[in-house]
PDB file of C-alpha atoms in Angstrom:
ATOM      1  CA  GLN E   1      18.516 -19.011   2.486  1.00 89.00           C
ATOM      2  CA  VAL E   2      16.750 -15.777   1.573  1.00 94.00           C
ATOM      3  CA  GLN E   3      15.577 -13.526   4.393  1.00 96.00           C
ATOM      4  CA  LEU E   4      12.957 -10.849   3.845  1.00 98.00           C
ATOM      5  CA  ALA E   5      12.195  -7.873   6.066  1.00 98.00           C
ATOM      6  CA  GLU E   6       9.217  -5.560   5.543  1.00 97.00           C
ATOM      7  CA  SER E   7       8.954  -2.005   6.806  1.00 98.00           C
ATOM      8  CA  GLY E   8       6.836   1.084   6.294  1.00 98.00           C
ATOM      9  CA  GLY E   9       3.511   0.068   7.769  1.00 97.00           C
ATOM     10  CA  GLY E  10       1.519   2.262  10.108  1.00 98.00           C
ATOM     11  CA  LEU E  11      -1.738   4.026  10.848  1.00 98.00           C
ATOM     12  CA  VAL E  12      -3.156   6.306   8.185  1.00 98.00           C
ATOM     13  CA  GLN E  13      -6.485   7.970   7.511  1.00 98.00           C
ATOM     14  CA  ALA E  14      -8.649   6.907   4.596  1.00 98.00           C
ATOM     15  CA  GLY E  15      -7.420   8.550   1.422  1.00 98.00           C
ATOM     16  CA  GLY E  16      -3.851   8.648   2.656  1.00 98.00           C
ATOM     17  CA  SER E  17      -0.708   6.943   1.378  1.00 98.00           C
ATOM     18  CA  LEU E  18       1.986   4.605   2.620  1.00 98.00           C
ATOM     19  CA  ARG E  19       5.016   3.038   0.988  1.00 98.00           C
ATOM     20  CA  LEU E  20       6.051  -0.423   2.099  1.00 98.00           C
ATOM     21  CA  SER E  21       9.557  -1.737   1.570  1.00 98.00           C
ATOM     22  CA  CYS E  22      10.848  -5.286   1.597  1.00 98.00           C
ATOM     23  CA  ALA E  23      14.597  -5.823   1.828  1.00 98.00           C
ATOM     24  CA  ALA E  24      16.044  -9.175   0.796  1.00 97.00           C
ATOM     25  CA  SER E  25      19.291 -10.683   1.971  1.00 93.00           C
ATOM     26  CA  GLY E  26      21.082 -13.958   1.325  1.00 86.00           C
ATOM     27  CA  ARG E  27      20.977 -16.299  -1.639  1.00 86.00           C
ATOM     28  CA  THR E  28      18.795 -19.211  -2.592  1.00 84.00           C
ATOM     29  CA  ALA E  29      20.021 -22.764  -2.127  1.00 83.00           C
ATOM     30  CA  SER E  30      21.148 -22.736  -5.750  1.00 86.00           C
ATOM     31  CA  GLY E  31      23.027 -19.470  -5.287  1.00 80.00           C
ATOM     32  CA  SER E  32      20.552 -17.200  -7.066  1.00 85.00           C
ATOM     33  CA  THR E  33      20.429 -13.538  -6.133  1.00 90.00           C
ATOM     34  CA  PHE E  34      17.567 -11.050  -5.806  1.00 95.00           C
ATOM     35  CA  SER E  35      17.445 -10.176  -9.497  1.00 94.00           C
ATOM     36  CA  SER E  36      16.761 -13.809 -10.376  1.00 95.00           C
ATOM     37  CA  TYR E  37      13.329 -14.236  -8.874  1.00 96.00           C
ATOM     38  CA  GLY E  38       9.914 -12.633  -8.856  1.00 97.00           C
ATOM     39  CA  MET E  39       8.478 -10.997  -5.749  1.00 98.00           C
ATOM     40  CA  GLY E  40       4.997 -10.484  -4.412  1.00 98.00           C
ATOM     41  CA  TRP E  41       2.989  -8.667  -1.789  1.00 98.00           C
ATOM     42  CA  PHE E  42       0.166 -10.364   0.080  1.00 98.00           C
ATOM     43  CA  ARG E  43      -2.005  -9.288   2.980  1.00 98.00           C
ATOM     44  CA  GLN E  44      -3.912 -10.980   5.747  1.00 98.00           C
ATOM     45  CA  ALA E  45      -6.730  -9.446   7.758  1.00 96.00           C
ATOM     46  CA  PRO E  46      -7.845 -10.944  11.085  1.00 92.00           C
ATOM     47  CA  GLY E  47      -9.821 -14.135  10.567  1.00 95.00           C
ATOM     48  CA  LYS E  48      -9.133 -14.220   6.840  1.00 96.00           C
ATOM     49  CA  ASP E  49      -6.776 -16.105   4.567  1.00 96.00           C
ATOM     50  CA  ARG E  50      -3.668 -14.525   3.149  1.00 97.00           C
ATOM     51  CA  GLU E  51      -4.610 -12.853  -0.130  1.00 98.00           C
ATOM     52  CA  PHE E  52      -2.664 -11.682  -3.132  1.00 98.00           C
ATOM     53  CA  VAL E  53      -2.069  -7.965  -3.612  1.00 98.00           C
ATOM     54  CA  ALA E  54       0.639  -7.470  -6.265  1.00 98.00           C
ATOM     55  CA  ALA E  55       3.554  -9.234  -7.915  1.00 98.00           C
ATOM     56  CA  ILE E  56       6.509  -8.264 -10.066  1.00 98.00           C
ATOM     57  CA  ASP E  57       8.859 -10.223 -12.286  1.00 98.00           C
ATOM     58  CA  ARG E  58      12.591 -10.363 -11.771  1.00 97.00           C
ATOM     59  CA  SER E  59      13.373  -7.400 -14.026  1.00 97.00           C
ATOM     60  CA  GLY E  60      10.512  -5.195 -12.867  1.00 96.00           C
ATOM     61  CA  GLY E  61       9.025  -5.036 -16.341  1.00 95.00           C
ATOM     62  CA  ILE E  62       5.900  -7.074 -15.648  1.00 97.00           C
ATOM     63  CA  THR E  63       3.515  -6.417 -12.800  1.00 98.00           C
ATOM     64  CA  LEU E  64       0.291  -8.020 -11.641  1.00 98.00           C
ATOM     65  CA  TYR E  65      -2.396  -6.685  -9.292  1.00 98.00           C
ATOM     66  CA  THR E  66      -5.536  -7.881  -7.668  1.00 98.00           C
ATOM     67  CA  ASP E  67      -8.549  -5.962  -8.961  1.00 98.00           C
ATOM     68  CA  SER E  68      -9.292  -4.174  -5.698  1.00 98.00           C
ATOM     69  CA  VAL E  69      -5.959  -2.297  -5.717  1.00 98.00           C
ATOM     70  CA  LYS E  70      -5.540  -1.549  -9.423  1.00 98.00           C
ATOM     71  CA  GLY E  71      -5.005   2.157 -10.002  1.00 98.00           C
ATOM     72  CA  ARG E  72      -4.212   2.733  -6.303  1.00 98.00           C
ATOM     73  CA  PHE E  73      -1.186   0.537  -5.555  1.00 98.00           C
ATOM     74  CA  THR E  74       2.102   0.284  -7.447  1.00 98.00           C
ATOM     75  CA  ILE E  75       4.691  -2.435  -7.019  1.00 98.00           C
ATOM     76  CA  SER E  76       8.287  -1.763  -8.019  1.00 98.00           C
ATOM     77  CA  ARG E  77      11.746  -3.086  -7.313  1.00 98.00           C
ATOM     78  CA  ASP E  78      15.330  -1.868  -7.170  1.00 98.00           C
ATOM     79  CA  ASN E  79      17.616  -4.801  -7.870  1.00 97.00           C
ATOM     80  CA  ALA E  80      20.697  -2.768  -6.958  1.00 97.00           C
ATOM     81  CA  LYS E  81      19.263  -2.378  -3.451  1.00 97.00           C
ATOM     82  CA  ASN E  82      17.676  -5.851  -3.213  1.00 97.00           C
ATOM     83  CA  THR E  83      14.397  -4.175  -2.338  1.00 98.00           C
ATOM     84  CA  VAL E  84      10.812  -4.370  -3.523  1.00 98.00           C
ATOM     85  CA  TYR E  85       8.297  -1.610  -2.803  1.00 98.00           C
ATOM     86  CA  LEU E  86       4.553  -1.232  -2.593  1.00 98.00           C
ATOM     87  CA  GLN E  87       3.299   2.315  -2.984  1.00 98.00           C
ATOM     88  CA  MET E  88      -0.242   2.492  -1.640  1.00 98.00           C
ATOM     89  CA  ASN E  89      -2.380   5.532  -2.436  1.00 98.00           C
ATOM     90  CA  SER E  90      -6.049   6.337  -1.798  1.00 98.00           C
ATOM     91  CA  LEU E  91      -6.094   3.878   1.054  1.00 98.00           C
ATOM     92  CA  LYS E  92      -9.402   2.501   2.277  1.00 98.00           C
ATOM     93  CA  PRO E  93     -10.379   0.930   5.612  1.00 97.00           C
ATOM     94  CA  GLU E  94     -10.710  -2.424   3.829  1.00 97.00           C
ATOM     95  CA  ASP E  95      -6.988  -2.283   3.051  1.00 98.00           C
ATOM     96  CA  THR E  96      -6.300  -2.804   6.748  1.00 98.00           C
ATOM     97  CA  ALA E  97      -4.214  -5.952   7.194  1.00 98.00           C
ATOM     98  CA  VAL E  98      -0.771  -7.307   7.889  1.00 98.00           C
ATOM     99  CA  TYR E  99       1.199  -7.024   4.657  1.00 98.00           C
ATOM    100  CA  TYR E 100       3.774  -9.663   3.755  1.00 98.00           C
ATOM    101  CA  CYS E 101       6.331  -9.793   0.992  1.00 98.00           C
ATOM    102  CA  GLY E 102       7.250 -13.111  -0.515  1.00 98.00           C
ATOM    103  CA  LYS E 103       9.897 -14.599  -2.793  1.00 97.00           C
ATOM    104  CA  ASP E 104       8.583 -16.440  -5.835  1.00 97.00           C
ATOM    105  CA  GLN E 105      10.180 -19.762  -6.709  1.00 95.00           C
ATOM    106  CA  HIS E 106      10.252 -18.561 -10.306  1.00 95.00           C
ATOM    107  CA  ALA E 107      11.223 -15.405 -12.183  1.00 96.00           C
ATOM    108  CA  THR E 108       7.772 -14.145 -13.141  1.00 95.00           C
ATOM    109  CA  GLY E 109       5.924 -13.399  -9.904  1.00 95.00           C
ATOM    110  CA  SER E 110       2.530 -14.971  -9.275  1.00 97.00           C
ATOM    111  CA  SER E 111      -0.824 -14.442  -7.590  1.00 97.00           C
ATOM    112  CA  SER E 112      -0.654 -17.936  -6.079  1.00 97.00           C
ATOM    113  CA  VAL E 113       0.531 -18.051  -2.465  1.00 97.00           C
ATOM    114  CA  GLY E 114       1.845 -21.581  -3.055  1.00 96.00           C
ATOM    115  CA  ARG E 115       4.490 -20.263  -5.450  1.00 97.00           C
ATOM    116  CA  TYR E 116       6.279 -18.386  -2.667  1.00 97.00           C
ATOM    117  CA  ASP E 117       8.879 -20.114  -0.527  1.00 95.00           C
ATOM    118  CA  SER E 118      10.180 -17.295   1.666  1.00 96.00           C
ATOM    119  CA  TRP E 119       8.204 -14.713   3.616  1.00 98.00           C
ATOM    120  CA  GLY E 120       8.931 -11.701   5.744  1.00 97.00           C
ATOM    121  CA  GLN E 121       7.537 -11.187   9.228  1.00 97.00           C
ATOM    122  CA  GLY E 122       4.857  -8.770   8.016  1.00 98.00           C
ATOM    123  CA  THR E 123       4.075  -5.127   8.652  1.00 98.00           C
ATOM    124  CA  GLN E 124       0.756  -3.819   9.964  1.00 98.00           C
ATOM    125  CA  VAL E 125      -1.230  -1.351   7.874  1.00 98.00           C
ATOM    126  CA  THR E 126      -4.250   0.226   9.545  1.00 98.00           C
ATOM    127  CA  VAL E 127      -6.525   2.614   7.677  1.00 98.00           C
ATOM    128  CA  SER E 128      -8.984   4.577   9.766  1.00 97.00           C
ATOM    129  CA  SER E 129     -12.249   5.915   8.396  1.00 94.00           C
TER     130      SER E 129
END
């Protein structure tokens, strides 16, 4: 069973930056380790569905972003540390949400929430205007 734990959220003014981290521990039921699967970041604002933010493949060579964060957010991973990151720059009030990291069932990462079978507890990001 893979466990995920996010950290790094907080309160920041518009235009500011935050870096989220997601540490993974444990193995999948088949014994796969962190470097075997894609990872993603999603967010959920009050009263809204969970939405895709960014994803990364198992090697870190392929990334995917939702249009609203392109050029502002960067997803990366360090397989030696079993950690995926989300660097968020030029933050806007509409970025306010609880941010979740997820483990993809496959190696590529995906924008589809249904592809993810493990989630962290979430970390709150609040951007003030």
